Short mmCIF file of C-alpha atoms in Angstrom, two decimals:
data_model
loop_
_atom_site.label_atom_id
_atom_site.label_comp_id
_atom_site.label_asym_id
_atom_site.label_seq_id
_atom_site.Cartn_x
_atom_site.Cartn_y
_atom_site.Cartn_z
CA MET A 168 0.73 -27.63 6.46
CA PRO A 169 -1.21 -27.01 9.69
CA GLU A 170 1.89 -25.53 11.32
CA ASP A 171 1.95 -22.73 8.73
CA ARG A 172 -1.45 -21.51 9.88
CA GLU A 173 -0.45 -22.04 13.51
CA ASP A 174 2.71 -19.93 13.08
CA LEU A 175 0.72 -17.20 11.37
CA GLY A 176 -1.85 -17.24 14.17
CA LYS A 177 0.83 -16.83 16.83
CA LEU A 178 2.38 -13.92 14.95
CA LEU A 179 -1.00 -12.21 14.56
CA ALA A 180 -1.66 -12.56 18.29
CA TRP A 181 1.77 -11.07 19.02
CA ILE A 182 1.29 -7.99 16.83
CA GLU A 183 -2.41 -7.33 17.46
CA PRO A 184 -1.92 -5.27 20.68
CA VAL A 185 -0.06 -2.64 18.63
CA VAL A 186 -2.59 -2.32 15.79
CA ALA A 187 -5.99 -3.10 17.36
CA TRP A 188 -8.84 -0.57 17.24
CA ASP A 189 -8.53 2.28 19.79
CA THR A 190 -4.88 1.48 20.49
CA PRO A 191 -2.77 4.66 20.91
CA ILE A 192 0.02 5.12 18.39
CA PRO A 193 3.37 4.38 20.10
CA LYS A 194 4.98 7.57 21.42
CA VAL A 195 8.46 8.76 20.51
CA GLU A 196 10.32 11.99 21.03
CA GLY A 197 10.40 14.79 18.48
CA GLU A 198 9.42 14.75 14.82
CA ASP A 199 9.85 11.00 14.51
CA GLN A 200 6.27 10.75 15.79
CA ASP A 201 5.21 11.38 12.20
CA VAL A 202 7.29 8.40 11.10
CA VAL A 203 5.88 6.11 13.78
CA THR A 204 2.34 7.12 12.85
CA ALA A 205 2.93 6.32 9.17
CA ALA A 206 4.68 3.06 10.04
CA THR A 207 1.83 1.99 12.33
CA ALA A 208 -0.71 2.64 9.58
CA LEU A 209 1.21 0.42 7.17
CA LEU A 210 1.80 -2.24 9.81
CA ARG A 211 -1.94 -2.40 10.47
CA SER A 212 -2.59 -2.71 6.73
CA ALA A 213 -0.19 -5.65 6.58
CA PHE A 214 -1.72 -7.17 9.71
CA ILE A 215 -5.26 -7.02 8.31
CA GLN A 216 -4.27 -8.74 5.07
CA ALA A 217 -2.39 -11.45 6.97
CA ARG A 218 -5.40 -11.97 9.22
CA ALA A 219 -7.58 -12.43 6.13
CA VAL A 220 -5.20 -15.15 4.89
CA HIS A 221 -5.42 -16.82 8.31
CA LEU A 222 -9.23 -16.73 8.29
CA LEU A 223 -9.43 -18.04 4.72
CA HIS A 224 -7.16 -21.00 5.43
CA GLY A 225 -9.19 -24.16 4.90
CA SER A 226 -12.36 -22.25 4.05
CA PRO A 227 -14.45 -22.63 0.87
CA ALA A 228 -12.95 -19.31 -0.28
CA ARG A 229 -9.33 -20.30 0.34
CA GLU A 230 -8.12 -19.35 -3.16
CA ALA A 231 -9.00 -15.70 -2.46
CA GLY A 232 -6.00 -15.56 -0.12
CA GLY A 233 -3.65 -14.93 -3.03
CA VAL A 234 -5.09 -11.44 -3.45
CA ASN A 235 -4.58 -10.75 0.25
CA CYS A 236 -0.98 -11.94 -0.09
CA ARG A 237 -0.40 -9.44 -2.88
CA SER A 238 -1.83 -6.60 -0.78
CA LEU A 239 0.28 -7.71 2.20
CA LEU A 240 3.39 -7.69 0.01
CA GLU A 241 2.61 -4.17 -1.18
CA ALA A 242 2.18 -2.91 2.39
CA PHE A 243 5.52 -4.50 3.30
CA ALA A 244 7.22 -2.87 0.31
CA GLU A 245 5.83 0.54 1.22
CA LEU A 246 6.85 0.12 4.86
CA HIS A 247 10.37 -0.81 3.78
CA TRP A 248 10.58 2.25 1.52
CA LEU A 249 9.32 4.46 4.32
CA LEU A 250 11.89 3.30 6.87
CA ARG A 251 14.88 2.24 4.79
CA ARG A 252 15.00 4.50 1.75
CA SER A 253 16.18 8.10 1.98
CA ASP A 254 14.95 10.33 4.84
CA ARG A 255 12.22 8.57 6.80
CA LEU A 256 10.74 11.81 8.20
CA ARG A 257 10.44 13.26 4.71
CA ASN A 258 8.97 9.96 3.54
CA SER A 259 6.30 9.94 6.25
CA ARG A 260 5.25 13.47 5.39
CA LYS A 261 5.19 12.74 1.68
CA MET A 262 2.98 9.74 2.37
CA PHE A 263 0.52 11.92 4.28
CA ILE A 264 0.62 14.76 1.74
CA PHE A 265 0.16 12.42 -1.21
CA ALA A 266 -2.92 10.90 0.41
CA HIS A 267 -4.42 14.39 0.64
CA PHE A 268 -3.63 15.07 -3.04
CA GLU A 269 -5.42 11.86 -3.98
CA LEU A 270 -8.40 12.70 -1.78
CA GLU A 271 -8.66 16.23 -3.17
CA SER A 272 -8.57 14.94 -6.74
CA GLN A 273 -11.45 12.57 -6.01
CA LEU A 274 -13.54 15.16 -4.13
CA ARG A 275 -13.25 17.61 -7.02
CA THR A 276 -15.33 15.24 -9.15
CA ASP A 277 -18.28 15.25 -6.73
CA PRO A 278 -20.23 18.52 -6.34
CA ALA A 279 -21.89 17.13 -3.21
CA SER A 280 -18.52 16.96 -1.45
CA SER A 281 -17.75 20.68 -1.48
CA GLU A 282 -17.48 20.99 2.31
CA GLU A 283 -15.16 18.00 2.60
CA LEU A 284 -13.14 19.39 -0.30
CA GLN A 285 -12.67 22.67 1.56
CA ARG A 286 -11.54 20.85 4.69
CA THR A 287 -9.10 18.77 2.67
CA GLN A 288 -7.67 21.83 0.97
CA ALA A 289 -7.29 23.58 4.33
CA ALA A 290 -5.40 20.54 5.62
CA MET A 291 -3.18 20.62 2.53
CA ALA A 292 -2.36 24.27 3.19
CA ARG A 293 -1.30 23.37 6.74
CA LEU A 294 0.84 20.52 5.47
CA GLN A 295 2.51 22.83 2.97
CA GLY A 296 3.37 25.17 5.82
CA ILE A 297 4.83 22.35 7.95
CA ASP A 298 7.14 20.96 5.25
CA PRO A 299 7.12 23.03 2.04
CA ASP A 300 9.92 20.96 0.49
CA ALA A 301 8.07 17.67 0.96
CA TYR A 302 4.89 19.29 -0.37
CA ALA A 303 6.69 20.61 -3.45
CA GLU A 304 8.24 17.20 -4.12
CA VAL A 305 4.86 15.47 -4.00
CA GLN A 306 3.34 18.17 -6.17
CA GLN A 307 6.03 17.58 -8.80
CA GLN A 308 5.56 13.82 -8.64
CA VAL A 309 1.81 14.17 -9.07
CA GLY A 310 2.42 16.46 -12.03
CA ARG A 311 4.57 13.75 -13.63
CA GLY A 312 1.77 11.22 -13.15
CA ALA A 313 3.26 9.32 -10.20
CA GLN A 314 0.78 6.90 -8.67
CA TYR A 315 2.43 6.66 -5.24
CA TRP A 316 4.18 8.98 -2.80
CA THR A 317 7.46 7.18 -3.44
CA GLY A 318 7.57 8.45 -7.00
CA VAL A 319 8.24 4.91 -8.28
CA GLY A 320 5.97 2.01 -9.18
CA ARG A 321 4.97 -0.91 -6.97
CA LEU A 322 7.34 -3.35 -8.63
CA GLU A 323 10.36 -1.15 -7.90
CA MET A 324 9.32 -0.90 -4.24
CA ILE A 325 8.94 -4.67 -4.06
CA ARG A 326 12.31 -5.21 -5.70
CA ALA A 327 13.88 -2.92 -3.10
CA CYS A 328 12.42 -4.82 -0.15
CA PHE A 329 13.50 -8.15 -1.65
CA GLU A 330 17.02 -6.75 -1.98
CA TRP A 331 16.86 -6.10 1.77
CA ILE A 332 15.62 -9.62 2.49
CA HIS A 333 18.25 -11.17 0.19
CA ASP A 334 21.07 -8.86 1.20
CA ARG A 335 23.69 -11.48 0.34
CA ASP A 336 22.45 -11.66 -3.25
CA PRO A 337 20.44 -8.52 -4.15
CA LYS A 338 20.30 -9.49 -7.82
CA GLN A 339 18.54 -12.73 -6.94
CA GLY A 340 16.24 -10.80 -4.63
CA ARG A 341 15.15 -8.49 -7.44
CA ALA A 342 14.53 -11.45 -9.74
CA LEU A 343 12.42 -13.23 -7.11
CA ALA A 344 10.47 -10.04 -6.49
CA ALA A 345 9.53 -9.70 -10.14
CA GLN A 346 8.56 -13.36 -10.37
CA GLY A 347 6.50 -13.36 -7.19
CA TYR A 348 4.70 -10.13 -7.94
CA LYS A 349 3.79 -11.45 -11.39
CA LEU A 350 2.20 -14.54 -9.85
CA PHE A 351 0.18 -12.50 -7.36
CA SER A 352 -0.87 -10.11 -10.15
CA TRP A 353 -2.35 -13.10 -11.94
CA GLU A 354 -4.42 -13.76 -8.83
CA ASP A 355 -5.50 -10.14 -8.49
CA HIS A 356 -6.54 -9.77 -12.12
CA HIS A 357 -8.01 -13.28 -12.51
CA VAL A 358 -5.63 -14.09 -15.37
CA MET A 359 -5.42 -17.75 -14.38
CA ALA A 360 -9.03 -18.24 -13.30
CA ILE A 361 -9.72 -20.43 -16.34
CA LEU A 362 -6.80 -22.69 -15.42
CA SER A 363 -6.84 -22.71 -11.65
CA MET A 364 -10.55 -23.36 -11.05
CA ILE A 365 -11.99 -24.99 -14.18
CA ASP A 366 -10.56 -28.50 -14.39
CA LEU A 367 -11.20 -30.01 -17.83
CA SER A 368 -9.96 -33.43 -16.75
CA ARG A 369 -12.79 -34.11 -14.30
CA GLY A 370 -16.52 -34.61 -14.55
CA GLU A 371 -18.87 -36.80 -16.54
CA ALA A 372 -18.17 -37.30 -20.23
CA GLY A 373 -15.32 -34.80 -20.08
CA HIS A 374 -17.62 -31.97 -19.06
CA PRO A 375 -15.73 -29.17 -17.24
CA THR A 376 -16.31 -28.93 -13.51
CA ILE A 377 -15.35 -26.32 -10.97
CA GLN A 378 -12.36 -27.78 -9.15
CA LEU A 379 -9.38 -26.14 -7.53
CA VAL A 380 -6.37 -27.51 -9.38
CA ARG A 381 -3.85 -28.69 -6.81
CA GLY A 382 -0.12 -28.33 -7.21
CA PRO A 383 2.66 -29.71 -4.99
CA GLU A 384 1.68 -27.13 -2.37
CA GLY A 385 -1.94 -26.11 -1.98
CA PRO A 386 -3.05 -22.49 -1.62
CA ASP A 387 -3.59 -22.86 2.12
CA ASP A 388 -0.01 -23.90 2.85
CA PHE A 389 1.61 -21.43 0.50
CA ASN A 390 -0.50 -18.41 1.46
CA SER A 391 -0.25 -18.96 5.21
CA GLY A 392 3.49 -19.56 5.07
CA PHE A 393 4.04 -16.53 2.84
CA ALA A 394 1.87 -14.28 5.02
CA ALA A 395 3.74 -15.33 8.16
CA ARG A 396 7.13 -14.57 6.62
CA VAL A 397 6.14 -11.20 5.21
CA LEU A 398 4.31 -10.05 8.35
CA ALA A 399 7.35 -11.05 10.41
CA SER A 400 9.50 -8.92 8.12
CA CYS A 401 7.14 -5.97 8.64
CA TRP A 402 7.51 -6.36 12.40
CA GLU A 403 11.29 -6.58 12.03
CA LEU A 404 11.32 -3.28 10.15
CA VAL A 405 9.34 -1.31 12.72
CA SER A 406 10.96 -2.88 15.78
CA GLN A 407 14.44 -2.22 14.43
CA ALA A 408 13.58 1.36 13.51
CA PHE A 409 11.93 2.12 16.88
CA PRO A 410 12.88 -0.58 19.40
CA SER A 411 11.52 1.32 22.40
CA ALA A 412 8.21 2.18 20.71
CA PHE A 413 7.36 -1.25 19.31
CA LEU A 414 8.18 -3.25 22.42
CA LEU A 415 5.68 -5.89 23.52
#
């Protein structure tokens, strides 16, 4: 429905002043500045994916919005884990440390990146000095093959944020999370491309034609409505955690 895109557009305009290029990170007192910085990075990631959904609405590439919705959902899940699970200061530092571990691992494979590798390793040494416990925890997680700083997989993070959304029925929230993430994974990995775009029922003499199969709710309506709800939840997380910092 047109109002879905309109609602998403209003929300994007509301949040943009906090995440636009060259905007200073909101200031807070003490060590929580690390948390606000990490939260702002994830909020911008969510904002960018929601903006992509908004721009794709009604365009010839509208079906690509499902992939943006999945990425938006993952940013929301990570933001929820950062702010609502365990110690948020430790979480923010683990997030930063883990990113450096990932970068170092990649730079090691490229002999031409030796200078950048040295800078990254120097930064890692500084991070280890700032919070040796967080550093050791990430190091152990990496050694166990963890793919994210949380130490758990994406689906578990998404289940946790859906438990928060459906706080009256967490079990239902976890079930919806698994179902929704599966559907978006189909989009991301093109599992349903043969069914969603190639319509065997149309065309001359039964010849397949490229048509977007339409269900009760088209991709425009669903994606825009979903993006608006998830981005609003991201804003709720940061504004509740730091009401004075994220005040527009």
